[in-house]
PDB file of C-alpha atoms in Angstrom:
ATOM      1  CA  MET A 727     114.101  72.935  98.555  1.00 62.00           C
ATOM      2  CA  SER A 728     110.562  72.012  99.620  1.00 67.00           C
ATOM      3  CA  TYR A 729     108.624  72.776 102.778  1.00 67.00           C
ATOM      4  CA  GLU A 730     109.414  69.284 104.078  1.00 68.00           C
ATOM      5  CA  ASP A 731     113.141  70.014 103.706  1.00 69.00           C
ATOM      6  CA  ARG A 732     112.778  73.229 105.745  1.00 66.00           C
ATOM      7  CA  ASP A 733     110.792  71.531 108.539  1.00 68.00           C
ATOM      8  CA  GLN A 734     113.200  72.024 111.468  1.00 70.00           C
ATOM      9  CA  TYR A 735     110.698  70.937 114.101  1.00 63.00           C
ATOM     10  CA  GLY A 736     109.216  67.775 112.591  1.00 66.00           C
ATOM     11  CA  MET A 737     105.832  69.426 112.014  1.00 64.00           C
ATOM     12  CA  TYR A 738     105.120  67.482 108.844  1.00 63.00           C
ATOM     13  CA  VAL A 739     105.469  63.963 110.165  1.00 63.00           C
ATOM     14  CA  ASP A 740     102.425  62.013 108.960  1.00 62.00           C
ATOM     15  CA  ASN A 741     100.287  61.393 112.030  1.00 61.00           C
ATOM     16  CA  GLY A 742      97.337  60.009 110.083  1.00 63.00           C
ATOM     17  CA  HIS A 743      95.906  63.379 109.043  1.00 59.00           C
ATOM     18  CA  LYS A 744      92.943  63.303 106.709  1.00 56.00           C
ATOM     19  CA  GLY A 745      93.865  66.121 104.296  1.00 50.00           C
ATOM     20  CA  PRO A 746      96.056  66.069 101.204  1.00 47.00           C
ATOM     21  CA  GLY A 747      98.887  67.590 103.206  1.00 57.00           C
ATOM     22  CA  PRO A 748      99.605  69.198 106.549  1.00 64.00           C
ATOM     23  CA  GLU A 749      96.547  70.977 107.911  1.00 69.00           C
ATOM     24  CA  LEU A 750      98.653  73.673 109.596  1.00 72.00           C
ATOM     25  CA  MET A 751     101.976  74.838 108.216  1.00 77.00           C
ATOM     26  CA  GLY A 752     104.715  77.132 109.424  1.00 80.00           C
ATOM     27  CA  ALA A 753     105.043  80.238 107.238  1.00 84.00           C
ATOM     28  CA  ASP A 754     108.821  80.101 107.153  1.00 83.00           C
ATOM     29  CA  THR A 755     108.734  76.569 105.738  1.00 83.00           C
ATOM     30  CA  LEU A 756     106.669  77.875 102.790  1.00 89.00           C
ATOM     31  CA  ILE A 757     108.997  80.764 101.975  1.00 91.00           C
ATOM     32  CA  GLY A 758     111.237  79.570  99.177  1.00 91.00           C
ATOM     33  CA  ASP A 759     108.693  77.136  97.741  1.00 93.00           C
ATOM     34  CA  HIS A 760     108.411  77.163  93.976  1.00 94.00           C
ATOM     35  CA  VAL A 761     105.229  78.096  92.133  1.00 96.00           C
ATOM     36  CA  HIS A 762     104.259  76.338  88.903  1.00 96.00           C
ATOM     37  CA  ASN A 763     101.229  76.605  86.666  1.00 95.00           C
ATOM     38  CA  LEU A 764      99.021  73.766  85.443  1.00 95.00           C
ATOM     39  CA  LYS A 765     101.331  73.313  82.425  1.00 95.00           C
ATOM     40  CA  ASN A 766     104.192  72.594  84.873  1.00 96.00           C
ATOM     41  CA  GLU A 767     105.949  75.842  83.928  1.00 94.00           C
ATOM     42  CA  HIS A 768     107.953  77.508  86.688  1.00 94.00           C
ATOM     43  CA  LEU A 769     106.402  80.869  87.567  1.00 94.00           C
ATOM     44  CA  GLY A 770     108.430  81.954  90.556  1.00 93.00           C
ATOM     45  CA  GLU A 771     109.234  81.466  94.192  1.00 94.00           C
ATOM     46  CA  ILE A 772     107.450  82.498  97.380  1.00 95.00           C
ATOM     47  CA  LYS A 773     109.485  85.267  99.035  1.00 93.00           C
ATOM     48  CA  GLU A 774     107.122  86.405 101.772  1.00 93.00           C
ATOM     49  CA  ILE A 775     103.698  85.761 103.241  1.00 94.00           C
ATOM     50  CA  MET A 776     101.704  88.849 104.164  1.00 90.00           C
ATOM     51  CA  LEU A 777      99.262  88.689 107.088  1.00 89.00           C
ATOM     52  CA  ASP A 778      96.231  90.937 107.477  1.00 86.00           C
ATOM     53  CA  MET A 779      96.830  92.107 111.033  1.00 87.00           C
ATOM     54  CA  ARG A 780      93.209  93.209 111.463  1.00 86.00           C
ATOM     55  CA  THR A 781      91.816  89.738 110.736  1.00 86.00           C
ATOM     56  CA  GLY A 782      94.755  87.447 111.457  1.00 87.00           C
ATOM     57  CA  LYS A 783      94.364  85.812 108.027  1.00 89.00           C
ATOM     58  CA  ILE A 784      96.842  85.443 105.174  1.00 90.00           C
ATOM     59  CA  ALA A 785      96.265  88.165 102.590  1.00 88.00           C
ATOM     60  CA  TYR A 786      98.941  87.611  99.954  1.00 92.00           C
ATOM     61  CA  ALA A 787     102.002  85.642  99.070  1.00 94.00           C
ATOM     62  CA  VAL A 788     104.785  87.708  97.578  1.00 94.00           C
ATOM     63  CA  MET A 789     106.169  85.774  94.621  1.00 94.00           C
ATOM     64  CA  ALA A 790     109.395  86.610  92.780  1.00 92.00           C
ATOM     65  CA  TYR A 791     109.867  85.955  89.079  1.00 86.00           C
ATOM     66  CA  GLY A 792     112.882  86.396  86.820  1.00 76.00           C
ATOM     67  CA  GLY A 793     116.218  87.952  87.528  1.00 63.00           C
ATOM     68  CA  VAL A 794     119.470  86.403  88.651  1.00 64.00           C
ATOM     69  CA  LEU A 795     120.334  86.256  92.364  1.00 61.00           C
ATOM     70  CA  THR A 796     117.536  88.781  93.051  1.00 60.00           C
ATOM     71  CA  ILE A 797     118.967  91.273  90.511  1.00 67.00           C
ATOM     72  CA  GLY A 798     116.235  92.212  88.087  1.00 69.00           C
ATOM     73  CA  GLU A 799     113.611  90.038  89.751  1.00 80.00           C
ATOM     74  CA  LYS A 800     110.040  91.276  89.786  1.00 87.00           C
ATOM     75  CA  LEU A 801     107.799  90.805  92.806  1.00 91.00           C
ATOM     76  CA  PHE A 802     104.071  90.064  92.679  1.00 91.00           C
ATOM     77  CA  ALA A 803     101.399  90.069  95.356  1.00 92.00           C
ATOM     78  CA  VAL A 804      99.414  86.900  94.663  1.00 94.00           C
ATOM     79  CA  PRO A 805      96.164  86.478  96.597  1.00 93.00           C
ATOM     80  CA  TRP A 806      96.478  83.487  98.902  1.00 93.00           C
ATOM     81  CA  GLU A 807      93.223  82.090  97.479  1.00 93.00           C
ATOM     82  CA  ALA A 808      94.839  81.863  94.014  1.00 94.00           C
ATOM     83  CA  LEU A 809      97.490  79.408  95.238  1.00 95.00           C
ATOM     84  CA  THR A 810      97.023  75.667  95.717  1.00 93.00           C
ATOM     85  CA  LEU A 811      99.434  73.491  97.660  1.00 90.00           C
ATOM     86  CA  ASP A 812     100.777  70.665  95.468  1.00 91.00           C
ATOM     87  CA  THR A 813     101.586  67.999  98.077  1.00 84.00           C
ATOM     88  CA  VAL A 814     102.943  65.553  95.486  1.00 87.00           C
ATOM     89  CA  ASN A 815     105.612  67.943  94.164  1.00 91.00           C
ATOM     90  CA  LYS A 816     105.970  69.943  97.419  1.00 88.00           C
ATOM     91  CA  ARG A 817     105.276  73.309  95.788  1.00 93.00           C
ATOM     92  CA  PHE A 818     102.427  75.669  94.943  1.00 95.00           C
ATOM     93  CA  THR A 819     100.286  75.784  91.829  1.00 96.00           C
ATOM     94  CA  LEU A 820      98.915  79.002  90.354  1.00 95.00           C
ATOM     95  CA  ASN A 821      96.372  78.599  87.562  1.00 94.00           C
ATOM     96  CA  ILE A 822      97.747  81.249  85.193  1.00 92.00           C
ATOM     97  CA  ASP A 823      99.665  81.166  81.913  1.00 91.00           C
ATOM     98  CA  LYS A 824     103.330  82.091  82.066  1.00 90.00           C
ATOM     99  CA  GLU A 825     102.768  84.957  79.616  1.00 89.00           C
ATOM    100  CA  ARG A 826     100.107  86.383  81.927  1.00 89.00           C
ATOM    101  CA  ILE A 827     102.409  86.331  84.959  1.00 86.00           C
ATOM    102  CA  GLU A 828     105.125  88.023  82.897  1.00 83.00           C
ATOM    103  CA  ALA A 829     102.640  90.852  82.210  1.00 85.00           C
ATOM    104  CA  ALA A 830     101.168  90.928  85.740  1.00 86.00           C
ATOM    105  CA  PRO A 831     101.300  94.121  87.787  1.00 83.00           C
ATOM    106  CA  GLY A 832     104.331  93.828  90.002  1.00 85.00           C
ATOM    107  CA  PHE A 833     106.819  95.858  91.974  1.00 83.00           C
ATOM    108  CA  ASP A 834     110.466  95.806  92.930  1.00 78.00           C
ATOM    109  CA  LYS A 835     111.998  95.261  96.347  1.00 81.00           C
ATOM    110  CA  ASP A 836     112.582  98.992  96.853  1.00 81.00           C
ATOM    111  CA  ASP A 837     109.067 100.144  95.942  1.00 81.00           C
ATOM    112  CA  TRP A 838     106.379  98.028  97.644  1.00 83.00           C
ATOM    113  CA  PRO A 839     102.729  98.965  97.094  1.00 83.00           C
ATOM    114  CA  ASP A 840     100.373  99.865  99.927  1.00 80.00           C
ATOM    115  CA  MET A 841      98.917  96.379 100.317  1.00 76.00           C
ATOM    116  CA  ALA A 842      96.232  97.657 102.689  1.00 78.00           C
ATOM    117  CA  ASN A 843      94.830  99.954  99.973  1.00 81.00           C
ATOM    118  CA  GLN A 844      91.443  98.478  98.990  1.00 85.00           C
ATOM    119  CA  THR A 845      91.601  99.819  95.414  1.00 87.00           C
ATOM    120  CA  TRP A 846      94.968  98.138  94.896  1.00 86.00           C
ATOM    121  CA  ALA A 847      93.697  94.929  96.534  1.00 87.00           C
ATOM    122  CA  SER A 848      90.643  94.859  94.241  1.00 89.00           C
ATOM    123  CA  GLN A 849      92.861  95.241  91.168  1.00 89.00           C
ATOM    124  CA  VAL A 850      95.122  92.384  92.285  1.00 90.00           C
ATOM    125  CA  HIS A 851      92.193  90.090  93.048  1.00 91.00           C
ATOM    126  CA  SER A 852      90.638  90.944  89.693  1.00 90.00           C
ATOM    127  CA  TYR A 853      93.879  90.133  87.839  1.00 90.00           C
ATOM    128  CA  TYR A 854      94.173  86.698  89.450  1.00 89.00           C
ATOM    129  CA  GLY A 855      90.459  85.923  89.261  1.00 89.00           C
ATOM    130  CA  THR A 856      89.849  85.787  92.999  1.00 87.00           C
ATOM    131  CA  ASP A 857      87.070  87.561  94.852  1.00 77.00           C
ATOM    132  CA  ALA A 858      88.357  90.290  97.168  1.00 67.00           C
ATOM    133  CA  GLY A 859      84.910  90.651  98.725  1.00 54.00           C
ATOM    134  CA  ALA A 860      84.726  86.931  99.532  1.00 48.00           C
ATOM    135  CA  SER A 861      88.201  87.092 101.003  1.00 44.00           C
ATOM    136  CA  GLN A 862      87.272  90.027 103.191  1.00 46.00           C
ATOM    137  CA  ARG A 863      84.029  88.340 104.322  1.00 41.00           C
ATOM    138  CA  ALA A 864      85.878  85.115 105.173  1.00 44.00           C
ATOM    139  CA  ASN A 865      88.425  87.075 107.186  1.00 41.00           C
ATOM    140  CA  ARG A 866      85.782  88.618 109.449  1.00 38.00           C
TER     141      ARG A 866
END
């Protein structure tokens, strides 16, 4: 199901916007969106969107990979800057090989990391090739 399918309020009606997709989107319409890489391989599904309450900006998307009906699935904190909205296919793109996501540092639903820990955040940004410092500066 895509974000357009979860649009209960008609937010995504085309009103002549200039961007490649909606300029503002409801977070709950993005939860459940699929994530693919540039090779069109399915990498996971967005399970949650984490907000930095100090800055009011999106910090991470929590993506799930693997498992069956949430049993055995692994969760990943993916920096928001690493994701690109694919408006044609109504999903997200993450520029990473499937093998690399399979080996990515993750966590399970019962043992979430301290996402406010700057050391942890730097490691995650480094893994996905995003700049934690630029993200923090933009959020100020």
